[in-house]
Amino acid sequence: MNSQMYDLGCKIKQLSGELAEYLDTPGTGSKYNVLYHHLDDSHYMQKYLFYLLGEYLSTHNPSIKNDLLSFANLLGQRSVGIAGSLDTCIGLVYKTRSAIITLMETEIKENKLTGEYFIESIKLLDPLLNAVLSSVINHYNDILFATKYALDESTEDLRMTLKELAELKKALNEATIFAVMDENDAYIYVNEKFCEVSKFSKDELIGKTPYILNSGYHPKGYFDDVWNDLSAGKVWNGEILNKAKDGTTYWTDTTIIPFIDKAGRKYKHISIQYDITEKKRTEETLLKAEKLSMVGELAAGFAHEIRNPLTTIKGFVQLLTETTKETVFTKTILDEIDRINSIVSDFMIFARPHVTDFTQCNLTEILKNIAKFIEPEALLRNVLLITDFPDEPVIISGEKNQLKQVFLNIMKNAIEAIPSGGFVYISMNIQPSEVSVTIKDTGVGMTEEQLRKLGEPFFTTKSTGNGLGLMVTYKIIQDHKGRIDVKSDGPHTGATFKLTFPRIQ
């Protein structure tokens, strides 16, 4: 078992405080019985959940899953009992997951947890939490189904059911992106959070199917499988990339629960979603960082082994041109040697250790100088640069030459992406703690596949490129504690690069 995952599990157990020490002591009896006597204490329930999740992550003991199911059953009873309500139970699971994510982010920042084991831990913990949540909701649905047949006998039962349904609606509205669909998969109810995330109004969504949010990312067979599971009465859980009304995309962790009539036919289903866009971005950033790290480990040795023989070859070729008449072949050899040296120089930025002296840099001045420097090339290509920079200095911490290289790479790419004339817009947005530079072109645009591969080694959309320019750019931005976001609506729609850096007040 990996030590990182074991240490993380132990730290999650520590969130349960003195309970972990008590339950780990031999002779304390059944953990299930201990829990049963504290159903009214929500803090104790959360501590117990921390303990079980931490124990499973550190030991991978299959019996812990059974303990979690027992916990879920008790939690389901609590959701309809006098001692608590469903929104409290859902909130307990949600707060527990949030606390664990916060702990894991702290571990990553302190370099105690790698991106690989962050993702592996999420893959282990999320199914367990989803199982707990599904069990609670299923238990609740069972109670409601049984209550349905008792409504004619007691008005008191009716009042209790209406109260519980109100609590359920409140919990789902506040904690989730919630929707109800009919037998034809058309929306008959969406909550405010659904509208907030999707940018559609309720009137625009009611009567429409989820196809209105289709981003085109998933193949058609993906949703066919969803529909088949629901038609068979199965609960479906997975991740979906949706497209909002304004064209932006967002990821959701989605659970869809079908409602089945006496004849076994689905007559409606509910969708419970959580916005996991930031989580997916974090995973993508960590994966790219790991790729850059791998290149860094190879760079130093690669550069040394290549440059030594290149220096010797270049020296002999230059000596040859001095003793004999220079030919097109010797000039070609020297040009190609210089090109290889340029590629090696690009690789050297990833070499470790790499010490850079950061100073206070005037971002406004850097951008103005780069725009002025590259403007002649833009005009030759019939491209007009339109800039919007503030008059006052905007100061960030960085290495001036590296920052110039970043903006020069992106502006040059933007110009080259416009084959028959167009515009490149360069603007700056200043916030109290950070500053963003947006470079937008009216060029050929990019596909979803190309967007996903940006920054990967040797990936390029240009016939003459080597795929290292943007890779170097991503590395420099990472070293400056910045971030880069790239958007394009597809081919022939242009592309927008947004670079954000921490600002010095």
Coordinates of C-alpha atoms in Angstrom, one line a residue:
M1 CA 0.0 0.0 0.0
N2 CA 1.3 3.5 -0.8
S3 CA 2.5 5.5 2.2
Q4 CA 0.9 8.7 0.9
M5 CA -2.6 7.1 0.8
Y6 CA -2.0 5.5 4.2
D7 CA -0.9 8.8 5.8
L8 CA -3.9 10.6 4.2
G9 CA -6.2 7.9 5.7
C10 CA -4.7 8.4 9.1
K11 CA -5.2 12.2 8.9
I12 CA -8.8 11.8 7.8
K13 CA -9.3 9.6 10.9
Q14 CA -7.8 12.3 13.0
L15 CA -10.7 14.6 11.9
S16 CA -12.9 12.4 14.1
G17 CA -10.9 13.5 17.2
E18 CA -11.0 11.3 20.3
L19 CA -13.5 8.9 18.7
A20 CA -10.7 7.4 16.5
E21 CA -8.6 6.6 19.6
Y22 CA -11.6 5.0 21.3
L23 CA -12.7 2.9 18.4
D24 CA -9.1 1.8 17.7
T25 CA -8.7 0.5 21.3
P26 CA -9.2 -3.3 21.6
G27 CA -12.2 -4.4 23.6
T28 CA -14.5 -1.5 22.9
G29 CA -17.2 -3.8 21.4
S30 CA -19.2 -3.4 18.2
K31 CA -18.6 -0.1 16.3
Y32 CA -22.2 -0.4 15.1
N33 CA -23.6 -0.6 18.6
V34 CA -21.5 2.5 19.6
L35 CA -23.0 4.4 16.7
Y36 CA -26.5 3.4 17.4
H37 CA -26.5 5.2 20.8
H38 CA -25.5 8.5 19.2
L39 CA -28.1 8.9 16.4
D40 CA -29.3 12.3 17.7
D41 CA -25.7 13.8 17.7
S42 CA -25.0 15.0 14.1
H43 CA -21.4 15.9 15.1
Y44 CA -20.8 12.4 16.4
M45 CA -22.2 11.0 13.1
Q46 CA -19.9 13.1 11.1
K47 CA -16.9 12.0 13.2
Y48 CA -17.9 8.4 12.7
L49 CA -18.0 8.9 8.9
F50 CA -14.5 10.5 9.0
Y51 CA -13.3 7.5 11.0
L52 CA -14.7 4.9 8.5
L53 CA -13.4 6.7 5.4
G54 CA -10.0 7.2 6.9
E55 CA -9.8 3.6 8.0
Y56 CA -10.8 2.3 4.5
L57 CA -8.2 4.6 2.8
S58 CA -5.4 3.6 5.1
T59 CA -6.2 -0.2 5.2
H60 CA -8.4 -1.0 2.1
N61 CA -10.2 -3.4 4.4
P62 CA -13.3 -4.6 2.5
S63 CA -15.2 -5.0 5.8
I64 CA -15.2 -1.2 6.2
K65 CA -17.7 -1.1 3.2
N66 CA -20.1 -3.1 5.3
D67 CA -19.7 -0.7 8.2
L68 CA -20.4 2.2 5.8
L69 CA -23.6 0.5 4.6
S70 CA -24.7 0.0 8.2
F71 CA -23.9 3.6 8.8
A72 CA -26.0 4.6 5.7
N73 CA -29.0 2.5 7.0
L74 CA -28.9 4.3 10.3
L75 CA -28.5 7.6 8.6
G76 CA -31.5 6.8 6.4
Q77 CA -33.6 6.0 9.5
R78 CA -32.4 9.3 11.0
S79 CA -33.5 11.2 7.8
V80 CA -37.2 10.4 8.5
G81 CA -37.1 10.2 12.3
I82 CA -37.9 12.7 14.9
A83 CA -34.2 13.2 15.7
G84 CA -33.3 14.7 12.3
S85 CA -34.2 15.4 8.7
L86 CA -33.0 14.5 5.2
D87 CA -31.4 17.8 4.5
T88 CA -29.3 17.4 7.6
C89 CA -28.2 14.0 6.5
I90 CA -27.3 15.1 2.9
G91 CA -25.5 18.1 4.4
L92 CA -23.5 15.8 6.7
V93 CA -22.2 13.8 3.7
Y94 CA -21.5 17.0 1.7
K95 CA -19.7 18.7 4.6
T96 CA -17.6 15.5 5.2
R97 CA -16.5 15.4 1.6
S98 CA -15.7 19.1 1.5
A99 CA -13.6 18.8 4.7
I100 CA -11.6 15.8 3.1
I101 CA -11.1 17.8 -0.2
T102 CA -9.8 20.7 1.9
L103 CA -7.4 18.4 3.7
M104 CA -6.2 16.9 0.5
E105 CA -5.6 20.3 -1.1
T106 CA -3.5 21.3 1.9
E107 CA -1.5 18.0 1.6
I108 CA -0.8 18.8 -2.1
K109 CA 0.3 22.3 -1.3
E110 CA 2.7 20.9 1.3
N111 CA 4.0 18.3 -1.3
K112 CA 2.8 15.5 1.0
L113 CA 0.4 14.2 -1.6
T114 CA 1.0 13.8 -5.4
G115 CA -1.5 14.4 -8.1
E116 CA -1.6 10.7 -8.9
Y117 CA -2.7 9.7 -5.4
F118 CA -5.0 12.7 -5.1
I119 CA -7.0 11.3 -8.0
E120 CA -6.7 7.7 -6.8
S121 CA -8.0 8.8 -3.3
I122 CA -11.0 10.6 -4.9
K123 CA -11.7 7.5 -7.0
L124 CA -11.8 5.5 -3.8
L125 CA -13.8 7.9 -1.6
D126 CA -16.4 9.3 -4.0
P127 CA -18.0 5.9 -4.7
L128 CA -18.2 5.2 -1.0
L129 CA -19.9 8.6 -0.3
N130 CA -22.2 8.2 -3.3
A131 CA -23.2 4.7 -1.9
V132 CA -24.0 6.3 1.5
L133 CA -26.0 9.1 -0.2
S134 CA -27.9 6.7 -2.5
S135 CA -28.7 4.4 0.4
V136 CA -30.1 7.3 2.4
I137 CA -32.2 8.5 -0.5
N138 CA -33.4 5.0 -1.3
H139 CA -34.3 4.5 2.3
Y140 CA -36.2 7.7 2.2
N141 CA -38.0 6.8 -1.0
D142 CA -39.0 3.4 0.5
I143 CA -40.5 5.3 3.5
L144 CA -42.4 7.6 1.1
F145 CA -43.7 4.7 -0.9
A146 CA -45.0 2.9 2.2
T147 CA -46.5 6.2 3.4
K148 CA -48.4 6.6 0.1
Y149 CA -50.8 3.7 1.0
A150 CA -51.5 5.1 4.5
L151 CA -52.6 8.6 3.4
D152 CA -56.3 7.6 3.3
E153 CA -56.2 6.4 6.9
S154 CA -54.7 9.3 8.7
T155 CA -54.6 13.1 8.1
E156 CA -51.7 13.2 10.6
D157 CA -49.7 10.9 8.3
L158 CA -50.5 13.2 5.4
R159 CA -49.2 16.3 7.3
M160 CA -46.0 14.4 8.2
T161 CA -45.4 13.4 4.6
L162 CA -45.9 16.9 3.3
K163 CA -43.5 18.2 5.9
E164 CA -40.9 15.6 4.9
L165 CA -41.4 16.4 1.2
A166 CA -40.9 20.1 2.0
E167 CA -37.6 19.2 3.9
L168 CA -36.5 17.1 1.0
K169 CA -37.2 19.9 -1.5
K170 CA -35.4 22.4 0.7
A171 CA -32.4 20.1 1.0
L172 CA -32.2 19.3 -2.7
N173 CA -32.7 23.0 -3.7
E174 CA -30.0 24.3 -1.4
A175 CA -27.3 21.6 -1.7
T176 CA -27.6 20.3 -5.3
I177 CA -28.4 21.0 -9.0
F178 CA -31.8 19.4 -9.0
A179 CA -34.2 18.5 -11.7
V180 CA -37.3 16.3 -12.3
M181 CA -38.0 14.8 -15.8
D182 CA -41.1 13.0 -17.1
E183 CA -41.2 9.6 -18.9
N184 CA -40.1 11.3 -22.1
D185 CA -37.0 12.8 -20.4
A186 CA -38.5 16.4 -20.6
Y187 CA -37.9 18.7 -17.6
I188 CA -41.0 19.3 -15.5
Y189 CA -39.0 21.0 -12.6
V190 CA -35.6 22.6 -12.2
N191 CA -34.3 24.4 -9.1
E192 CA -32.7 27.8 -9.0
K193 CA -29.2 26.4 -8.8
F194 CA -29.8 24.5 -12.0
C195 CA -30.7 27.8 -13.7
E196 CA -27.7 29.5 -12.1
V197 CA -25.2 27.0 -13.4
S198 CA -26.8 26.4 -16.9
K199 CA -27.6 30.2 -17.5
F200 CA -31.0 29.1 -18.8
S201 CA -34.3 30.4 -17.2
K202 CA -36.9 27.9 -15.9
D203 CA -39.2 28.9 -18.8
E204 CA -36.4 28.0 -21.3
L205 CA -35.9 24.6 -19.7
I206 CA -39.3 23.3 -18.8
G207 CA -40.5 21.0 -21.6
K208 CA -37.0 20.6 -23.1
T209 CA -34.8 17.5 -22.8
P210 CA -31.2 17.5 -21.4
Y211 CA -30.1 17.7 -25.0
I212 CA -30.4 21.5 -24.6
L213 CA -27.2 21.2 -22.5
N214 CA -25.3 18.8 -24.9
S215 CA -21.7 19.9 -25.2
G216 CA -20.8 17.4 -27.9
Y217 CA -18.1 15.9 -25.7
H218 CA -19.7 12.6 -25.0
P219 CA -20.5 10.0 -27.8
K220 CA -24.1 9.3 -28.5
G221 CA -23.7 5.8 -27.0
Y222 CA -22.9 7.3 -23.6
F223 CA -26.4 8.7 -23.2
D224 CA -28.0 5.6 -24.7
D225 CA -26.5 3.6 -21.9
V226 CA -27.9 6.1 -19.4
W227 CA -31.4 5.8 -20.8
N228 CA -31.2 2.0 -20.9
D229 CA -30.2 1.9 -17.2
L230 CA -33.1 4.2 -16.2
S231 CA -35.6 2.2 -18.3
A232 CA -34.5 -0.9 -16.5
G233 CA -35.1 0.8 -13.1
K234 CA -31.4 1.2 -12.3
V235 CA -29.9 4.2 -10.6
W236 CA -27.2 5.8 -12.9
N237 CA -24.2 7.7 -11.6
G238 CA -21.4 9.3 -13.7
E239 CA -19.8 12.5 -14.8
I240 CA -21.3 14.7 -17.6
L241 CA -19.8 17.7 -19.4
N242 CA -22.7 20.2 -20.1
K243 CA -22.8 23.4 -22.1
A244 CA -24.4 26.4 -20.6
K245 CA -26.5 29.0 -22.6
D246 CA -23.5 31.4 -22.9
G247 CA -21.3 28.6 -24.5
T248 CA -19.2 27.9 -21.4
T249 CA -18.9 24.3 -20.3
Y250 CA -19.1 22.8 -16.8
W251 CA -18.7 19.3 -15.3
T252 CA -21.3 17.6 -13.0
D253 CA -21.2 14.5 -10.9
T254 CA -24.7 13.3 -11.7
T255 CA -27.0 10.7 -10.0
I256 CA -30.2 9.9 -11.8
I257 CA -32.9 8.0 -9.9
P258 CA -35.9 6.5 -11.8
F259 CA -39.4 6.2 -10.3
I260 CA -41.1 2.9 -11.2
D261 CA -44.9 2.3 -11.2
K262 CA -46.6 -1.0 -10.2
A263 CA -46.2 -2.4 -13.7
G264 CA -42.4 -1.8 -13.5
R265 CA -42.5 1.1 -16.0
K266 CA -40.5 4.3 -15.4
Y267 CA -42.9 7.3 -15.2
K268 CA -40.4 10.0 -14.1
H269 CA -36.9 10.4 -12.8
I270 CA -34.9 12.9 -10.7
S271 CA -31.4 14.2 -11.4
I272 CA -29.1 15.2 -8.5
Q273 CA -25.9 16.9 -9.6
Y274 CA -22.9 18.5 -8.1
D275 CA -20.7 21.0 -9.9
I276 CA -17.2 19.4 -10.1
T277 CA -15.7 21.8 -12.7
E278 CA -13.0 23.0 -10.4
K279 CA -12.1 19.4 -9.4
K280 CA -11.7 18.5 -13.1
R281 CA -9.6 21.5 -13.7
T282 CA -7.4 20.6 -10.8
E283 CA -7.0 17.1 -12.0
E284 CA -6.1 18.4 -15.5
T285 CA -3.6 20.8 -14.0
L286 CA -2.0 18.1 -11.9
L287 CA -1.7 15.8 -14.9
K288 CA 0.0 18.5 -16.9
A289 CA 2.3 19.3 -14.0
E290 CA 3.4 15.7 -13.8
K291 CA 4.1 15.6 -17.5
L292 CA 6.2 18.7 -17.2
S293 CA 8.0 17.1 -14.2
M294 CA 8.9 14.0 -16.3
V295 CA 10.3 16.2 -19.0
G296 CA 12.3 18.1 -16.4
E297 CA 14.0 14.9 -15.2
L298 CA 15.1 14.1 -18.7
A299 CA 16.0 17.6 -19.8
A300 CA 19.4 18.1 -18.1
G301 CA 20.9 14.8 -19.3
F302 CA 19.3 15.2 -22.7
A303 CA 20.8 18.6 -23.3
H304 CA 24.3 17.6 -22.1
E305 CA 24.4 14.5 -24.2
I306 CA 23.2 16.3 -27.3
R307 CA 25.1 19.5 -27.1
N308 CA 28.5 18.0 -26.7
P309 CA 28.6 16.2 -30.0
L310 CA 26.7 19.1 -31.7
T311 CA 29.5 21.5 -30.6
T312 CA 32.1 19.1 -32.1
I313 CA 30.2 18.7 -35.4
K314 CA 29.6 22.5 -35.7
G315 CA 33.3 23.2 -35.1
F316 CA 34.5 20.8 -37.8
V317 CA 31.9 22.1 -40.3
Q318 CA 33.0 25.7 -39.6
L319 CA 36.7 24.6 -40.1
L320 CA 35.7 22.9 -43.3
T321 CA 34.1 26.1 -44.7
E322 CA 37.4 27.9 -43.9
T323 CA 39.6 25.4 -45.8
T324 CA 37.2 24.8 -48.7
K325 CA 34.7 26.8 -50.6
E326 CA 31.4 27.1 -48.6
T327 CA 28.5 25.2 -50.3
V328 CA 24.8 25.1 -49.8
F329 CA 25.3 21.8 -48.0
T330 CA 27.6 23.2 -45.3
K331 CA 25.3 26.1 -44.7
T332 CA 22.3 23.8 -44.4
I333 CA 24.2 21.6 -41.9
L334 CA 25.0 24.7 -39.8
D335 CA 21.4 25.9 -39.9
E336 CA 20.1 22.6 -38.8
I337 CA 22.7 22.4 -36.0
D338 CA 21.4 25.8 -34.8
R339 CA 17.8 24.6 -35.0
I340 CA 18.7 21.5 -32.8
N341 CA 20.4 23.8 -30.3
S342 CA 17.3 26.0 -30.2
I343 CA 15.2 22.9 -29.4
V344 CA 17.6 21.9 -26.7
S345 CA 17.5 25.4 -25.2
D346 CA 13.7 25.1 -25.0
F347 CA 14.1 21.8 -23.1
M348 CA 16.6 23.4 -20.6
I349 CA 13.8 25.4 -19.0
F350 CA 12.5 22.2 -17.5
A351 CA 15.9 21.1 -16.1
R352 CA 16.2 20.8 -12.3
P353 CA 17.3 22.5 -10.3
H354 CA 16.2 25.7 -12.1
V355 CA 16.8 28.9 -10.1
T356 CA 15.2 32.1 -11.3
D357 CA 15.7 35.5 -9.7
F358 CA 12.2 37.1 -9.5
T359 CA 12.0 40.9 -9.4
Q360 CA 9.2 43.4 -9.6
C361 CA 8.1 43.6 -13.2
N362 CA 5.8 46.2 -14.8
L363 CA 3.4 44.1 -16.8
T364 CA 2.0 47.1 -18.6
E365 CA 5.5 48.1 -19.9
I366 CA 6.2 44.5 -21.0
L367 CA 3.0 44.1 -23.0
K368 CA 3.5 47.5 -24.7
N369 CA 7.0 46.6 -25.7
I370 CA 6.1 43.1 -27.0
A371 CA 3.1 44.6 -29.0
K372 CA 5.3 47.2 -30.5
F373 CA 8.0 44.6 -31.3
I374 CA 5.6 42.2 -33.1
E375 CA 3.5 44.8 -34.8
P376 CA 5.6 44.9 -38.1
E377 CA 5.2 41.1 -38.5
A378 CA 1.4 41.5 -37.9
L379 CA 1.1 44.2 -40.6
L380 CA 3.0 42.0 -43.1
R381 CA 0.3 39.3 -42.5
N382 CA -2.5 41.9 -42.8
V383 CA -3.3 41.5 -39.1
L384 CA -4.3 44.5 -36.9
L385 CA -3.3 44.5 -33.2
I386 CA -5.9 46.2 -31.0
T387 CA -4.6 46.9 -27.5
D388 CA -6.3 48.1 -24.3
F389 CA -3.6 48.7 -21.6
P390 CA -3.9 50.9 -18.5
D391 CA -1.7 54.0 -18.2
E392 CA -0.5 53.2 -14.7
P393 CA 2.1 50.5 -13.9
V394 CA 0.8 47.0 -13.0
I395 CA 3.4 45.2 -10.9
I396 CA 3.8 41.5 -10.6
S397 CA 6.7 39.3 -9.3
G398 CA 8.5 37.5 -12.1
E399 CA 11.5 37.1 -14.4
K400 CA 11.2 39.8 -17.1
N401 CA 12.7 37.8 -20.0
Q402 CA 10.6 34.8 -19.3
L403 CA 7.4 36.9 -19.2
K404 CA 8.4 38.4 -22.5
Q405 CA 8.9 35.0 -23.9
V406 CA 5.4 33.9 -22.8
F407 CA 3.6 36.9 -24.3
L408 CA 5.7 36.8 -27.5
N409 CA 4.9 33.1 -28.0
I410 CA 1.1 33.6 -27.6
M411 CA 0.9 36.8 -29.7
K412 CA 3.0 35.2 -32.4
N413 CA 0.8 32.1 -32.4
A414 CA -2.3 34.4 -32.6
I415 CA -1.0 36.2 -35.6
E416 CA 0.1 33.0 -37.4
A417 CA -3.4 31.6 -36.7
I418 CA -4.9 34.2 -39.0
P419 CA -4.1 33.1 -42.6
S420 CA -5.9 35.9 -44.6
G421 CA -6.0 38.9 -42.4
G422 CA -7.9 39.7 -39.2
F423 CA -7.6 41.1 -35.7
V424 CA -5.8 40.3 -32.5
Y425 CA -7.2 41.9 -29.3
I426 CA -4.9 42.3 -26.3
S427 CA -6.4 43.6 -23.1
M428 CA -5.7 43.7 -19.3
N429 CA -8.2 43.2 -16.5
I430 CA -6.9 44.4 -13.0
Q431 CA -8.3 42.9 -9.8
P432 CA -7.2 43.7 -6.2
S433 CA -5.2 40.5 -5.9
E434 CA -4.5 39.5 -9.4
V435 CA -4.2 40.7 -13.0
S436 CA -5.4 39.0 -16.2
V437 CA -4.1 39.4 -19.7
T438 CA -6.5 38.3 -22.5
I439 CA -5.2 37.7 -26.1
K440 CA -8.0 37.0 -28.5
D441 CA -7.7 36.3 -32.3
T442 CA -10.1 35.9 -35.2
G443 CA -8.1 33.0 -36.7
V444 CA -8.7 29.4 -37.5
G445 CA -9.8 28.3 -33.9
M446 CA -9.4 24.9 -32.4
T447 CA -11.3 21.7 -31.8
E448 CA -12.0 20.2 -28.4
E449 CA -9.3 17.6 -29.0
Q450 CA -6.7 20.3 -29.8
L451 CA -7.7 22.3 -26.7
R452 CA -7.2 19.3 -24.5
K453 CA -3.7 18.6 -25.9
L454 CA -2.4 22.2 -25.6
G455 CA 0.8 22.3 -23.6
E456 CA 1.7 18.6 -24.1
P457 CA 5.2 17.8 -25.4
F458 CA 5.6 18.0 -29.2
F459 CA 1.9 18.8 -29.8
T460 CA 1.5 21.6 -32.4
T461 CA -1.1 22.8 -34.9
K462 CA 1.5 24.3 -37.2
S463 CA 3.3 22.5 -39.9
T464 CA 6.7 24.0 -39.0
G465 CA 6.3 23.9 -35.2
N466 CA 8.1 21.5 -32.8
G467 CA 5.4 21.6 -30.1
L468 CA 7.7 23.1 -27.4
G469 CA 6.7 26.7 -27.5
L470 CA 3.4 26.4 -25.6
M471 CA 5.0 23.7 -23.4
V472 CA 7.6 26.2 -22.3
T473 CA 4.9 28.9 -21.9
Y474 CA 2.9 26.6 -19.6
K475 CA 6.0 25.9 -17.5
I476 CA 6.9 29.6 -17.1
I477 CA 3.3 30.5 -16.1
Q478 CA 3.4 27.6 -13.6
D479 CA 6.7 28.9 -12.1
H480 CA 5.2 32.3 -11.8
K481 CA 2.2 30.9 -9.8
G482 CA -0.1 31.9 -12.6
R483 CA -2.7 30.1 -14.6
I484 CA -3.8 29.9 -18.3
D485 CA -7.3 29.3 -19.7
V486 CA -7.8 28.7 -23.4
K487 CA -11.2 28.8 -25.1
S488 CA -12.4 28.3 -28.7
D489 CA -15.9 27.5 -30.0
G490 CA -14.4 25.3 -32.7
P491 CA -12.8 25.7 -36.2
H492 CA -12.9 29.2 -37.8
T493 CA -14.2 30.8 -34.6
G494 CA -10.8 32.2 -33.3
A495 CA -9.3 31.4 -29.9
T496 CA -8.9 33.3 -26.6
F497 CA -5.9 32.9 -24.2
K498 CA -6.4 34.3 -20.7
L499 CA -3.3 34.5 -18.5
T500 CA -3.7 35.4 -14.8
F501 CA -0.9 36.3 -12.4
P502 CA -0.8 37.3 -8.7
R503 CA -0.5 41.0 -8.3
I504 CA 1.8 43.0 -6.0
Q505 CA -0.1 45.8 -4.3

